[in-house]
C-alpha positions as a LaTeX table, in Angstrom:
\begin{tabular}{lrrr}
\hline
Residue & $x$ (\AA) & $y$ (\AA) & $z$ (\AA) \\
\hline
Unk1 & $-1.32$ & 17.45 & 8.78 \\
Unk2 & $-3.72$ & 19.91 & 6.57 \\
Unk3 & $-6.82$ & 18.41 & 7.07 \\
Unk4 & $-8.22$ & 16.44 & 4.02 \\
Unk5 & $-11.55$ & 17.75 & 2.75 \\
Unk6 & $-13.68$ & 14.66 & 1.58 \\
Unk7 & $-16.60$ & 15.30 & $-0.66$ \\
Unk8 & $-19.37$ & 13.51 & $-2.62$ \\
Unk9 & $-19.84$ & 15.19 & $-6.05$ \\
Unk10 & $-23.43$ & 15.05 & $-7.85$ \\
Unk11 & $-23.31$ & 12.99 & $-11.28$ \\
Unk12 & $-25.19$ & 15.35 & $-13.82$ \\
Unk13 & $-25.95$ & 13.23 & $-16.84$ \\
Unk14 & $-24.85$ & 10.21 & $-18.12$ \\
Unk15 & $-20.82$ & 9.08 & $-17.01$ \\
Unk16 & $-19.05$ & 7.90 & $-19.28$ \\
Unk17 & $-17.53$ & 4.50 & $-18.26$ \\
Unk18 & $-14.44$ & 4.88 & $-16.18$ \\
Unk19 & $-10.72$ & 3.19 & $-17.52$ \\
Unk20 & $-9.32$ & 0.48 & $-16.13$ \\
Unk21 & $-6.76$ & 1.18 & $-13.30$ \\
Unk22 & $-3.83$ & 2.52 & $-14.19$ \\
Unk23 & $-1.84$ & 2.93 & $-11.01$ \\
Unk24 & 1.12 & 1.05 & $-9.98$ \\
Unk25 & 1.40 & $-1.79$ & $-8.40$ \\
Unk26 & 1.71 & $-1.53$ & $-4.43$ \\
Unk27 & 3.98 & $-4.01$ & $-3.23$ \\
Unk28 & 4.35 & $-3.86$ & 1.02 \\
Unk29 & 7.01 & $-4.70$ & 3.30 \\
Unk30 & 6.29 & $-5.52$ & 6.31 \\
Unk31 & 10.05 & $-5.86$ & 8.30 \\
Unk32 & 11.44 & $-4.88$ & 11.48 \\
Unk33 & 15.32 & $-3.35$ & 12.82 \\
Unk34 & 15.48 & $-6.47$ & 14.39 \\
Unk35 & 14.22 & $-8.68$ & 12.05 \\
Unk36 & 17.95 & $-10.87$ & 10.78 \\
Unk37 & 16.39 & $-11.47$ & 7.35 \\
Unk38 & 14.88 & $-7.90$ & 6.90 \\
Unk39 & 17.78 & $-6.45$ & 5.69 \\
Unk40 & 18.06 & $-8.70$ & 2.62 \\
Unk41 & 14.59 & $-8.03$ & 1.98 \\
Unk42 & 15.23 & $-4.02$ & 1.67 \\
Unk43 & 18.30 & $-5.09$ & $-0.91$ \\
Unk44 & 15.77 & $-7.48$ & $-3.10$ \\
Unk45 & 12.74 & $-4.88$ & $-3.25$ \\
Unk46 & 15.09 & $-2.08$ & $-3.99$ \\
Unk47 & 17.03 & $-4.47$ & $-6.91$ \\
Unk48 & 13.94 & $-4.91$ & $-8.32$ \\
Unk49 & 12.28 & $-1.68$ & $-7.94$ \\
Unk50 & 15.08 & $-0.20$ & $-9.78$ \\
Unk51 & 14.27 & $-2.26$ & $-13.21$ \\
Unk52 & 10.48 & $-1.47$ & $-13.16$ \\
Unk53 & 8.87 & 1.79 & $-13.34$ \\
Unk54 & 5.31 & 0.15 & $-12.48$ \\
Unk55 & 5.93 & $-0.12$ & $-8.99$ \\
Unk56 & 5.32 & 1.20 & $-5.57$ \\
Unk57 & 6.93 & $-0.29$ & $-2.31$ \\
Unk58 & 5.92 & 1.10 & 1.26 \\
Unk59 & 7.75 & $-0.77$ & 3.84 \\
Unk60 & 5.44 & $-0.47$ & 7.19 \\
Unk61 & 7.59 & $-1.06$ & 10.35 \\
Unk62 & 6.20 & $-3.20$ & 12.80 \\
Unk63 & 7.63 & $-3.91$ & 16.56 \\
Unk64 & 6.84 & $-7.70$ & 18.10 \\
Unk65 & 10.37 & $-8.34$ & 17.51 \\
Unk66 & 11.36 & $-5.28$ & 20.01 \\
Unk67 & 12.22 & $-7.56$ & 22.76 \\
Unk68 & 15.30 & $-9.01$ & 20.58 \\
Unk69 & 17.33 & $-5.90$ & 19.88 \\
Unk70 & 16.19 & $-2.18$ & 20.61 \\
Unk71 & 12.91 & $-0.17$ & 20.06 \\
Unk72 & 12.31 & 0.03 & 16.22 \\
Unk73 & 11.64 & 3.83 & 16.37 \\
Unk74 & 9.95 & 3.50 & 12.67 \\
Unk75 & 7.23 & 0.57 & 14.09 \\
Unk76 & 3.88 & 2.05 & 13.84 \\
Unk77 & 0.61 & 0.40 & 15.37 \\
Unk78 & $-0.93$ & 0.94 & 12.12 \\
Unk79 & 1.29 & $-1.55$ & 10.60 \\
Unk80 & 1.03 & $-4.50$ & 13.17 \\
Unk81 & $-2.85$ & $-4.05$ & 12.45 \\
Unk82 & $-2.48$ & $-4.13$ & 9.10 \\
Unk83 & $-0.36$ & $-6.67$ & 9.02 \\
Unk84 & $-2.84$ & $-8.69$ & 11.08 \\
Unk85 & $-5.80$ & $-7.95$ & 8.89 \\
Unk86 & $-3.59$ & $-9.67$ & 6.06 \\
Unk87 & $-3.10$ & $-12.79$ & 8.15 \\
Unk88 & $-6.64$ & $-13.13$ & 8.35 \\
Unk89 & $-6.95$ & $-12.42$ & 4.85 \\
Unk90 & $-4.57$ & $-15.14$ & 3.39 \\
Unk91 & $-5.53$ & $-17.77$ & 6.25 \\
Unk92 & $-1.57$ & $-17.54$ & 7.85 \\
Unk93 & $-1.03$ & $-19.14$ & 11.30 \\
Unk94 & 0.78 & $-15.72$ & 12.17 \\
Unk95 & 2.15 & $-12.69$ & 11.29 \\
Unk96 & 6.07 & $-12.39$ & 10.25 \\
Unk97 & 8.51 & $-10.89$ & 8.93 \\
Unk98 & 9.90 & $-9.89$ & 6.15 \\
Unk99 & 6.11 & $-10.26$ & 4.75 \\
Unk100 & 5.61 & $-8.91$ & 1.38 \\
Unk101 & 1.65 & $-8.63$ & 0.06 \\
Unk102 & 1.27 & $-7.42$ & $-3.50$ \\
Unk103 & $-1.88$ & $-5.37$ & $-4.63$ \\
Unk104 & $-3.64$ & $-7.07$ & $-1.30$ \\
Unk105 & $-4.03$ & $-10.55$ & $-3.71$ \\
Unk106 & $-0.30$ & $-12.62$ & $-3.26$ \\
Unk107 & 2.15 & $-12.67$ & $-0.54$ \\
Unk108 & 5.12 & $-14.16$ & 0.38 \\
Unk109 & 8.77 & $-14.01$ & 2.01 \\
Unk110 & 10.21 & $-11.18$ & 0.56 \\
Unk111 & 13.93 & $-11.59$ & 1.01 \\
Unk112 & 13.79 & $-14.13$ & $-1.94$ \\
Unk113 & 14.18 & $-13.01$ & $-5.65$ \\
Unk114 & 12.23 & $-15.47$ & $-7.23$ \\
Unk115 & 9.62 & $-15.69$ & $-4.86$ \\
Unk116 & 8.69 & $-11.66$ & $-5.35$ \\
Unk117 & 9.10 & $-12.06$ & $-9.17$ \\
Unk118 & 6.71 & $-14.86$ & $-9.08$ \\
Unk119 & 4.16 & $-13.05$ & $-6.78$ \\
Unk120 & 4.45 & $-10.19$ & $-9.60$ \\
Unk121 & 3.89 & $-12.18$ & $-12.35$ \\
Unk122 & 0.76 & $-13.82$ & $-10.34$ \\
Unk123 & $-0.50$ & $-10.34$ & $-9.99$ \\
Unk124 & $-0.59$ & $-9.69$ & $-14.24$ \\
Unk125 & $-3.03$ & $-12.79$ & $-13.96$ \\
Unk126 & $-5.47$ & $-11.06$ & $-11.87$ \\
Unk127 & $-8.65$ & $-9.38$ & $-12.67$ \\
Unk128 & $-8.62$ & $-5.78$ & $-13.34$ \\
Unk129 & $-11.06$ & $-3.36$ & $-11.30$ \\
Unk130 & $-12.91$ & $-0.42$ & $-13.15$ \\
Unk131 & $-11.43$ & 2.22 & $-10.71$ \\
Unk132 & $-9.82$ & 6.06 & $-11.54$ \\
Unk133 & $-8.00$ & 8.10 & $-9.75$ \\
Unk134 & $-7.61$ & 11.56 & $-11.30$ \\
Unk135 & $-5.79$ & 14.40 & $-10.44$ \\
Unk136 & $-6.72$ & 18.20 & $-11.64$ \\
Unk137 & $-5.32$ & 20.68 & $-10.23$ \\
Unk138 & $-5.28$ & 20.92 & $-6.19$ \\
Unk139 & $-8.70$ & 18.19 & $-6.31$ \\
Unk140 & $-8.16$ & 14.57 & $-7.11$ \\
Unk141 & $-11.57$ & 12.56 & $-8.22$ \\
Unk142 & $-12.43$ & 9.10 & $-7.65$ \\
Unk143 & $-14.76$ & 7.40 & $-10.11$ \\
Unk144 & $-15.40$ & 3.67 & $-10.87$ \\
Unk145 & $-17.09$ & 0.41 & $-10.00$ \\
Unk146 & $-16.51$ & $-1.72$ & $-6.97$ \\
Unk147 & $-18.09$ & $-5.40$ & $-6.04$ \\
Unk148 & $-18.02$ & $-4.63$ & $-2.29$ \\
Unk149 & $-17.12$ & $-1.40$ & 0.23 \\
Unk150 & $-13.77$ & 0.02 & 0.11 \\
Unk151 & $-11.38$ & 1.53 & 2.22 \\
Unk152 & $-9.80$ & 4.93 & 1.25 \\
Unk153 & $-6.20$ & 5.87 & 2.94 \\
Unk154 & $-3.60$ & 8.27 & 2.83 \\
Unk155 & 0.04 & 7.03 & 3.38 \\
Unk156 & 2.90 & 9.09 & 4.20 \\
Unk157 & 5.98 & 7.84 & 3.76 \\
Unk158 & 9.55 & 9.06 & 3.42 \\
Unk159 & 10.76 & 9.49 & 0.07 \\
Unk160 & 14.16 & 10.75 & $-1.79$ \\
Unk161 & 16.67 & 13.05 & 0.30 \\
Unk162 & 14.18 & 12.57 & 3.55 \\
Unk163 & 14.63 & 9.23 & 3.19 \\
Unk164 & 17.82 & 8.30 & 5.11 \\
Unk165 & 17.38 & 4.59 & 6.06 \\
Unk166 & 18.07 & 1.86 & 3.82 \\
Unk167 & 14.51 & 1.40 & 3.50 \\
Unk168 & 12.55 & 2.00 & 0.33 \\
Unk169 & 9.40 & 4.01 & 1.28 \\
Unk170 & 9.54 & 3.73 & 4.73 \\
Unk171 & 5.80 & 4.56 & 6.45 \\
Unk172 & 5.47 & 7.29 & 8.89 \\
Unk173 & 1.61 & 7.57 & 8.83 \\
Unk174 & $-1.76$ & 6.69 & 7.36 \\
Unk175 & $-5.13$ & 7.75 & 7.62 \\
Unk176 & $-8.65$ & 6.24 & 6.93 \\
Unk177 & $-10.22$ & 8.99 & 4.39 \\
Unk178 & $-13.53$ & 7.03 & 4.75 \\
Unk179 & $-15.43$ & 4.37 & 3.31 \\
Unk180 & $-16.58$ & 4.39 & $-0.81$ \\
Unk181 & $-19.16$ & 2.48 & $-2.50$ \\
Unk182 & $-18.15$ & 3.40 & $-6.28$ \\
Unk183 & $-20.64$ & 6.97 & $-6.24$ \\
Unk184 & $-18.25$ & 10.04 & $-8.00$ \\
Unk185 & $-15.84$ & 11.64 & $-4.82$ \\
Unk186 & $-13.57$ & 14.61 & $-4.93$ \\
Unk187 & $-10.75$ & 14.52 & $-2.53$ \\
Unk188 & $-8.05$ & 17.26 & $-1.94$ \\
Unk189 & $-4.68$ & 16.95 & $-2.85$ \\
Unk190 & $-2.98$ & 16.85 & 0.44 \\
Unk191 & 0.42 & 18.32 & 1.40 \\
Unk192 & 3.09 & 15.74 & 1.76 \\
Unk193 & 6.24 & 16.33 & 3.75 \\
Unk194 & 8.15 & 13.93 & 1.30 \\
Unk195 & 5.67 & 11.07 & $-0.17$ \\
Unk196 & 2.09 & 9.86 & 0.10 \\
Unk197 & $-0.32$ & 8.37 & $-1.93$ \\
Unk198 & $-3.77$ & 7.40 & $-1.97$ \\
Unk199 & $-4.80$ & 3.46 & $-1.69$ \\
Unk200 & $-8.48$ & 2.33 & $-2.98$ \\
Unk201 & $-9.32$ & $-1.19$ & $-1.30$ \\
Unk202 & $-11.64$ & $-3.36$ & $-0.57$ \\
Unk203 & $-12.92$ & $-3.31$ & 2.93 \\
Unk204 & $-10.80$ & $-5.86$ & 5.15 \\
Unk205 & $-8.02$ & $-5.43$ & 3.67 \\
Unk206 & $-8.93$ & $-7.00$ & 0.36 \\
Unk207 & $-7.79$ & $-6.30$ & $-2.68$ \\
Unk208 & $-6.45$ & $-3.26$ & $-3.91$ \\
Unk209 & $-8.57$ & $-1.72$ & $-6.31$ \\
Unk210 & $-6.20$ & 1.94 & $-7.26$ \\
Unk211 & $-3.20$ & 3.42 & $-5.90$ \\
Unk212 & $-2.20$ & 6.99 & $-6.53$ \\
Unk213 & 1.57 & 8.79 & $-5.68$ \\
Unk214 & 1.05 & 11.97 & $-5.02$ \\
Unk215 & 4.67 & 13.68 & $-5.33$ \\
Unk216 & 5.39 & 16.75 & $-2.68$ \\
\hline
\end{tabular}
């Protein structure tokens, strides 16, 4: 992958106060080949995807339930450990599946309608963060306000005709592009194969604070 150039920018004057976020809302899957409810769960998100245009749905593969069927062959380790850093976050007894965590602040069983509608409307409740993501050209800058550290990634993820599972967004890899405090950074647009996009959160797998697609 073309190597992401990562760059603090100098603020020259006064900034003018940054908008509130206007990215969509990242809703995550967490499901497995040979997980019997999963496949409901793909046939909710996507029934509900396809009446909103303010959403975005990875669906990270994860492989503890291996030993029941064969190898998953989209499980990353990525998304086991981020799945675990969201058990510790909402206080679970355990990871499972299918998982669904909305904007890092609700969660809940995703293979039920009503309970992903409610997590949604939970999530129009919340606070909003003063956090920007804008894109010029080949450079992207991040601007804002944030309580605590945050986390910046890069997800890849397979998207329209490379996309031949019946997942929606399924993720083939992420990368840390380093911590933020809130100071003015300028990131490069990076080349995506089919999808990515850019996640601001809080450190420890908090709250997300922006999310950016970036279209190939």
């Amino acid at each position: 992958m073309t190597r992401i150039l990562f760059s603090f920018l100098i603020a020259v004057g006064v900034m003018a106060p940054p908008a509130l976020a206007e990215g969509p809302v990242l809703v995550e899957l967490f499901a497995s080949q040979n997980c019997r409810a999963c496949p409901k769960a793909h046939r909710t998100l996507k029934a509900v995807d396809a009446e909103r245009d303010d959403l975005l749905v990875l669906t990270w593969s994860v492989d503890y339930w291996d030993y029941l069927g064969d190898k998953d062959p989209m499980a990353l380790t990525e998304s086991k450990e981020r799945q675990r850093g969201y058990t510790d976050r909402f206080r679970l007894r355990g990871p499972y599946t299918p998982q669904t965590v909305y904007n890092g602040q609700e969660q809940c069983a995703g293979n039920k309608r009503h309970y992903v509608e409610r997590a949604l409307e939970r999530i129009h409740g919340q606070p909003e963060f003063d956090v920007k993501l804008v894109r010029t050209g080949d450079k992207i800058r991040l601007s804002g306000r944030v309580p605590d550290l945050a986390d910046i990634w890069l997800v890849n993820y397979l998207s329209g005709d490379a996309n031949t599972t019946d997942m929606l967004h399924p993720v083939t890899h992420v990368s840390a592009l380093g911590p933020w405090l809130g100071n003015p950074v300028e990131l490069s647009v990076p080349d995506c194969e089919a999808g990515c996009s850019i996640i601001v959160q809080e450190a420890g797998f908090g709250p997300v604070l922006e999310t950016m697609v970036i279209q190939p």
